[in-house]
PDB file of C-alpha atoms in Angstrom:
ATOM      1  CA  MET A   1     -17.152 -27.457  13.545  1.00 29.00           C
ATOM      2  CA  ALA A   2     -13.753 -28.126  11.710  1.00 31.00           C
ATOM      3  CA  LEU A   3     -11.979 -25.489   9.822  1.00 31.00           C
ATOM      4  CA  LEU A   4     -10.657 -27.990   7.367  1.00 29.00           C
ATOM      5  CA  GLY A   5     -11.180 -29.040   3.605  1.00 31.00           C
ATOM      6  CA  HIS A   6      -9.334 -26.467   1.588  1.00 33.00           C
ATOM      7  CA  GLU A   7      -6.305 -27.239  -0.246  1.00 34.00           C
ATOM      8  CA  PRO A   8      -2.895 -25.307  -0.609  1.00 35.00           C
ATOM      9  CA  PRO A   9      -2.617 -23.048  -3.633  1.00 35.00           C
ATOM     10  CA  ALA A  10      -1.150 -24.589  -6.833  1.00 36.00           C
ATOM     11  CA  GLY A  11       2.513 -25.169  -6.621  1.00 35.00           C
ATOM     12  CA  CYS A  12       2.713 -24.998  -2.925  1.00 35.00           C
ATOM     13  CA  GLN A  13       3.338 -28.136  -1.146  1.00 36.00           C
ATOM     14  CA  ASN A  14       2.809 -28.603   2.722  1.00 38.00           C
ATOM     15  CA  VAL A  15       1.898 -24.856   3.140  1.00 46.00           C
ATOM     16  CA  LEU A  16      -0.388 -24.285   5.652  1.00 64.00           C
ATOM     17  CA  VAL A  17      -3.061 -21.603   4.749  1.00 83.00           C
ATOM     18  CA  LEU A  18      -5.922 -19.819   6.492  1.00 89.00           C
ATOM     19  CA  ASN A  19      -8.025 -18.573   3.968  1.00 92.00           C
ATOM     20  CA  GLU A  20     -10.685 -15.863   4.123  1.00 95.00           C
ATOM     21  CA  SER A  21     -13.519 -18.388   4.723  1.00 93.00           C
ATOM     22  CA  ASP A  22     -11.472 -19.614   7.678  1.00 93.00           C
ATOM     23  CA  VAL A  23     -10.756 -16.312   9.051  1.00 96.00           C
ATOM     24  CA  LEU A  24     -14.621 -15.610   8.908  1.00 97.00           C
ATOM     25  CA  GLU A  25     -15.531 -18.792  10.446  1.00 95.00           C
ATOM     26  CA  VAL A  26     -13.370 -18.274  13.529  1.00 96.00           C
ATOM     27  CA  LEU A  27     -14.761 -14.809  13.895  1.00 98.00           C
ATOM     28  CA  ASP A  28     -18.275 -16.139  13.631  1.00 97.00           C
ATOM     29  CA  LEU A  29     -17.552 -18.890  15.966  1.00 97.00           C
ATOM     30  CA  LEU A  30     -16.194 -16.299  18.657  1.00 98.00           C
ATOM     31  CA  LYS A  31     -19.059 -14.048  18.404  1.00 97.00           C
ATOM     32  CA  GLY A  32     -21.472 -16.874  18.546  1.00 97.00           C
ATOM     33  CA  ALA A  33     -19.972 -17.870  21.852  1.00 97.00           C
ATOM     34  CA  GLY A  34     -20.124 -14.150  23.275  1.00 97.00           C
ATOM     35  CA  ALA A  35     -16.404 -13.140  22.756  1.00 97.00           C
ATOM     36  CA  ALA A  36     -15.099 -10.025  21.154  1.00 95.00           C
ATOM     37  CA  ALA A  37     -11.798 -10.292  19.030  1.00 97.00           C
ATOM     38  CA  TRP A  38     -10.361  -8.060  16.303  1.00 97.00           C
ATOM     39  CA  VAL A  39      -7.981  -8.636  13.724  1.00 98.00           C
ATOM     40  CA  ASP A  40      -4.304  -8.171  14.110  1.00 96.00           C
ATOM     41  CA  GLY A  41      -1.069  -8.998  12.161  1.00 94.00           C
ATOM     42  CA  GLY A  42      -0.961  -9.742   8.600  1.00 94.00           C
ATOM     43  CA  TRP A  43      -4.981 -10.402   8.052  1.00 97.00           C
ATOM     44  CA  GLY A  44      -5.296  -7.137  10.173  1.00 96.00           C
ATOM     45  CA  VAL A  45      -3.144  -5.422   7.389  1.00 96.00           C
ATOM     46  CA  ASP A  46      -5.356  -7.083   4.616  1.00 96.00           C
ATOM     47  CA  ALA A  47      -8.627  -6.098   6.538  1.00 97.00           C
ATOM     48  CA  LEU A  48      -7.363  -2.506   6.480  1.00 97.00           C
ATOM     49  CA  VAL A  49      -6.357  -2.649   2.659  1.00 96.00           C
ATOM     50  CA  GLY A  50      -9.759  -4.239   2.013  1.00 95.00           C
ATOM     51  CA  GLU A  51      -8.333  -7.400  -0.081  1.00 94.00           C
ATOM     52  CA  THR A  52      -6.278 -10.563   0.768  1.00 94.00           C
ATOM     53  CA  THR A  53      -2.618  -9.481  -0.355  1.00 91.00           C
ATOM     54  CA  ARG A  54      -0.800 -12.858   0.487  1.00 92.00           C
ATOM     55  CA  MET A  55      -1.154 -16.246   2.078  1.00 92.00           C
ATOM     56  CA  HIS A  56      -1.339 -16.237   5.983  1.00 92.00           C
ATOM     57  CA  SER A  57      -0.435 -19.423   7.986  1.00 88.00           C
ATOM     58  CA  ASP A  58      -1.776 -17.778  11.029  1.00 94.00           C
ATOM     59  CA  LEU A  59      -4.509 -15.465  12.424  1.00 97.00           C
ATOM     60  CA  ASP A  60      -3.650 -12.796  15.023  1.00 97.00           C
ATOM     61  CA  LEU A  61      -6.597 -11.703  17.210  1.00 98.00           C
ATOM     62  CA  VAL A  62      -6.700  -9.137  19.928  1.00 98.00           C
ATOM     63  CA  VAL A  63      -9.149 -10.501  22.780  1.00 98.00           C
ATOM     64  CA  LEU A  64     -10.648  -9.283  26.118  1.00 98.00           C
ATOM     65  CA  SER A  65      -8.527 -11.096  29.024  1.00 97.00           C
ATOM     66  CA  ASP A  66     -11.945 -11.644  30.848  1.00 97.00           C
ATOM     67  CA  GLN A  67     -13.319 -13.654  27.773  1.00 98.00           C
ATOM     68  CA  LEU A  68      -9.813 -15.682  27.507  1.00 97.00           C
ATOM     69  CA  ASP A  69     -11.519 -19.057  28.675  1.00 97.00           C
ATOM     70  CA  VAL A  70     -14.729 -18.518  26.385  1.00 98.00           C
ATOM     71  CA  VAL A  71     -12.328 -17.999  23.237  1.00 98.00           C
ATOM     72  CA  ARG A  72     -10.188 -20.964  24.298  1.00 97.00           C
ATOM     73  CA  ASP A  73     -13.268 -23.147  24.658  1.00 97.00           C
ATOM     74  CA  ALA A  74     -14.647 -22.218  21.376  1.00 98.00           C
ATOM     75  CA  LEU A  75     -11.716 -22.481  19.531  1.00 98.00           C
ATOM     76  CA  ALA A  76     -10.873 -26.047  21.247  1.00 97.00           C
ATOM     77  CA  GLY A  77     -14.357 -26.910  20.033  1.00 96.00           C
ATOM     78  CA  ALA A  78     -13.312 -26.065  16.499  1.00 95.00           C
ATOM     79  CA  GLY A  79      -9.978 -28.241  16.861  1.00 95.00           C
ATOM     80  CA  PHE A  80      -7.661 -25.886  17.863  1.00 96.00           C
ATOM     81  CA  THR A  81      -6.316 -27.488  20.833  1.00 96.00           C
ATOM     82  CA  GLU A  82      -2.509 -27.635  20.384  1.00 96.00           C
ATOM     83  CA  VAL A  83      -0.771 -24.989  22.597  1.00 96.00           C
ATOM     84  CA  LEU A  84       2.095 -23.746  20.466  1.00 96.00           C
ATOM     85  CA  ARG A  85       3.002 -21.208  22.925  1.00 95.00           C
ATOM     86  CA  ASP A  86       1.698 -20.099  26.373  1.00 96.00           C
ATOM     87  CA  ARG A  87       3.010 -16.807  27.385  1.00 96.00           C
ATOM     88  CA  LEU A  88       0.166 -15.671  29.117  1.00 96.00           C
ATOM     89  CA  PRO A  89      -0.757 -12.933  30.238  1.00 95.00           C
ATOM     90  CA  THR A  90       0.861 -11.769  26.959  1.00 96.00           C
ATOM     91  CA  ALA A  91      -0.083 -14.169  24.268  1.00 96.00           C
ATOM     92  CA  LEU A  92      -1.264 -17.491  23.622  1.00 97.00           C
ATOM     93  CA  ALA A  93      -0.731 -19.616  20.270  1.00 97.00           C
ATOM     94  CA  VAL A  94      -2.778 -22.514  19.604  1.00 97.00           C
ATOM     95  CA  ALA A  95      -3.022 -24.696  16.258  1.00 95.00           C
ATOM     96  CA  ASP A  96      -5.560 -27.167  15.074  1.00 92.00           C
ATOM     97  CA  GLY A  97      -4.591 -30.817  13.627  1.00 89.00           C
ATOM     98  CA  ALA A  98      -3.808 -29.274  10.330  1.00 84.00           C
ATOM     99  CA  GLY A  99      -1.121 -26.938  12.008  1.00 84.00           C
ATOM    100  CA  ARG A 100      -3.044 -23.824  11.466  1.00 86.00           C
ATOM    101  CA  GLU A 101      -2.211 -21.176  13.855  1.00 95.00           C
ATOM    102  CA  ILE A 102      -4.362 -18.377  15.927  1.00 97.00           C
ATOM    103  CA  ASP A 103      -2.175 -16.375  17.991  1.00 97.00           C
ATOM    104  CA  LEU A 104      -4.301 -14.546  20.867  1.00 98.00           C
ATOM    105  CA  HIS A 105      -3.382 -11.349  22.305  1.00 97.00           C
ATOM    106  CA  PRO A 106      -5.452 -10.831  25.578  1.00 98.00           C
ATOM    107  CA  VAL A 107      -6.206  -7.154  26.737  1.00 98.00           C
ATOM    108  CA  LEU A 108      -7.661  -5.655  29.538  1.00 97.00           C
ATOM    109  CA  GLY A 109     -10.269  -3.219  28.612  1.00 95.00           C
ATOM    110  CA  SER A 110     -13.349  -3.070  26.240  1.00 95.00           C
ATOM    111  CA  LEU A 111     -14.324  -2.985  22.612  1.00 92.00           C
ATOM    112  CA  ARG A 112     -15.462   0.367  23.195  1.00 94.00           C
ATOM    113  CA  GLU A 113     -12.164   1.647  24.718  1.00 95.00           C
ATOM    114  CA  GLY A 114      -9.658  -0.564  23.817  1.00 96.00           C
ATOM    115  CA  GLY A 115      -7.295  -2.192  26.272  1.00 97.00           C
ATOM    116  CA  GLN A 116      -3.823  -2.888  27.620  1.00 97.00           C
ATOM    117  CA  GLN A 117      -1.994  -5.839  26.803  1.00 97.00           C
ATOM    118  CA  GLN A 118       0.561  -6.911  29.529  1.00 96.00           C
ATOM    119  CA  LEU A 119       4.034  -7.419  28.214  1.00 92.00           C
ATOM    120  CA  PRO A 120       6.778  -9.483  29.660  1.00 89.00           C
ATOM    121  CA  GLY A 121       8.809  -7.197  32.501  1.00 87.00           C
ATOM    122  CA  GLY A 122       5.546  -5.508  33.331  1.00 89.00           C
ATOM    123  CA  GLU A 123       5.313  -2.941  30.640  1.00 93.00           C
ATOM    124  CA  ARG A 124       1.810  -2.365  28.816  1.00 95.00           C
ATOM    125  CA  PHE A 125       0.849  -2.108  25.296  1.00 95.00           C
ATOM    126  CA  HIS A 126      -2.167  -0.119  24.453  1.00 96.00           C
ATOM    127  CA  TYR A 127      -4.472  -1.390  21.714  1.00 97.00           C
ATOM    128  CA  PRO A 128      -7.036   1.448  20.698  1.00 97.00           C
ATOM    129  CA  ALA A 129     -10.667   0.556  20.313  1.00 97.00           C
ATOM    130  CA  PRO A 130     -11.016  -1.676  16.804  1.00 97.00           C
ATOM    131  CA  VAL A 131     -11.657   0.074  13.485  1.00 98.00           C
ATOM    132  CA  THR A 132     -13.650  -1.801  10.639  1.00 97.00           C
ATOM    133  CA  GLY A 133     -11.888  -3.427   7.903  1.00 97.00           C
ATOM    134  CA  THR A 134     -13.149  -5.744   5.243  1.00 97.00           C
ATOM    135  CA  ILE A 135     -12.033  -9.618   4.852  1.00 97.00           C
ATOM    136  CA  GLY A 136     -13.684 -11.522   2.021  1.00 95.00           C
ATOM    137  CA  GLY A 137     -16.380  -8.648   1.397  1.00 96.00           C
ATOM    138  CA  ARG A 138     -17.447  -8.545   4.875  1.00 97.00           C
ATOM    139  CA  ARG A 139     -16.788  -5.920   7.425  1.00 97.00           C
ATOM    140  CA  VAL A 140     -14.654  -7.213  10.694  1.00 98.00           C
ATOM    141  CA  LEU A 141     -13.226  -5.258  13.494  1.00 98.00           C
ATOM    142  CA  CYS A 142      -9.398  -4.860  13.135  1.00 98.00           C
ATOM    143  CA  VAL A 143      -6.702  -3.207  14.612  1.00 97.00           C
ATOM    144  CA  ASP A 144      -6.213   0.519  13.352  1.00 97.00           C
ATOM    145  CA  ALA A 145      -3.225   1.489  10.869  1.00 96.00           C
ATOM    146  CA  ALA A 146      -1.280   3.227  13.259  1.00 96.00           C
ATOM    147  CA  THR A 147      -1.258   0.485  15.807  1.00 96.00           C
ATOM    148  CA  GLN A 148      -0.180  -2.079  13.229  1.00 95.00           C
ATOM    149  CA  VAL A 149       2.858   0.169  12.570  1.00 94.00           C
ATOM    150  CA  ARG A 150       3.556   0.413  16.135  1.00 93.00           C
ATOM    151  CA  CYS A 151       3.493  -3.475  16.644  1.00 89.00           C
ATOM    152  CA  HIS A 152       6.163  -3.532  13.924  1.00 87.00           C
ATOM    153  CA  LEU A 153       8.799  -1.554  15.796  1.00 86.00           C
ATOM    154  CA  GLY A 154      11.291  -2.837  18.245  1.00 81.00           C
ATOM    155  CA  TYR A 155      12.703  -5.866  15.990  1.00 83.00           C
ATOM    156  CA  GLN A 156      14.299  -6.749  12.789  1.00 85.00           C
ATOM    157  CA  ALA A 157      11.971  -6.394  10.096  1.00 85.00           C
ATOM    158  CA  THR A 158      11.681  -9.392   7.683  1.00 88.00           C
ATOM    159  CA  ASP A 159      10.913  -8.792   3.994  1.00 89.00           C
ATOM    160  CA  LYS A 160       7.319  -9.792   4.814  1.00 89.00           C
ATOM    161  CA  ASP A 161       7.069  -7.090   7.193  1.00 89.00           C
ATOM    162  CA  ARG A 162       8.334  -4.582   4.892  1.00 90.00           C
ATOM    163  CA  ARG A 163       5.974  -5.655   2.300  1.00 91.00           C
ATOM    164  CA  ASP A 164       2.956  -5.634   4.590  1.00 92.00           C
ATOM    165  CA  MET A 165       3.714  -2.366   5.813  1.00 93.00           C
ATOM    166  CA  GLU A 166       4.265  -0.963   2.257  1.00 93.00           C
ATOM    167  CA  ARG A 167       0.630  -2.400   1.552  1.00 93.00           C
ATOM    168  CA  LEU A 168      -0.658  -0.799   4.625  1.00 93.00           C
ATOM    169  CA  ARG A 169       0.867   2.517   3.561  1.00 93.00           C
ATOM    170  CA  ALA A 170      -0.389   2.440   0.159  1.00 93.00           C
ATOM    171  CA  GLY A 171      -3.849   1.555   1.283  1.00 92.00           C
ATOM    172  CA  THR A 172      -4.207   3.574   4.274  1.00 94.00           C
ATOM    173  CA  GLY A 173      -1.776   6.616   4.022  1.00 93.00           C
ATOM    174  CA  VAL A 174      -0.330   5.800   7.384  1.00 95.00           C
ATOM    175  CA  GLU A 175       3.267   7.145   8.088  1.00 92.00           C
ATOM    176  CA  LEU A 176       5.829   4.586   8.337  1.00 91.00           C
ATOM    177  CA  PRO A 177       9.070   4.770  10.368  1.00 86.00           C
ATOM    178  CA  PRO A 178      12.529   5.139   8.554  1.00 81.00           C
ATOM    179  CA  GLY A 179      13.170   1.229   8.476  1.00 73.00           C
ATOM    180  CA  TYR A 180       9.967   0.446   6.519  1.00 78.00           C
ATOM    181  CA  LEU A 181      10.008   3.402   3.892  1.00 70.00           C
ATOM    182  CA  PRO A 182      10.891   2.095   0.343  1.00 63.00           C
ATOM    183  CA  SER A 183      14.271   2.266  -1.071  1.00 60.00           C
ATOM    184  CA  PRO A 184      14.701   5.458  -3.307  1.00 54.00           C
TER     185      PRO A 184
END
């Protein structure tokens, strides 16, 4: 199965985009392989808000560490064979021939309880059990709003980060830290 065949939006040249159908194909692929995954990052924000709010060049997924080999094999079968960043056990980023990226965040745990992501230096980050959001009109598992906010702390926020967090606040009511509050 190749996740190819869609064109960049009008007026955009050489923009690598994962659209709603790509995301749902990847989730179906992993489910069919017997692997659990929940959506994080920009697509996770969109899932919580219930609509696609911007273009996405990557898909962030929380996956169970003990299923990482299954996830990698399934993605490789779909053309995601190029390893962009291998920071295991913390993260792994792969891309397909078109350059579209999937960032994997392995956790020790379960769908029912969530899990611990091992960070550099031995610290751990807890992802609670996934909640339900919507992508392309379909219910998907995703990271909850409070954890999305926690994932955006500890670094200099970009304009894209600020817009994502404002959309998340507007769509879910989650509280934002001072660095993400809208200017008066």
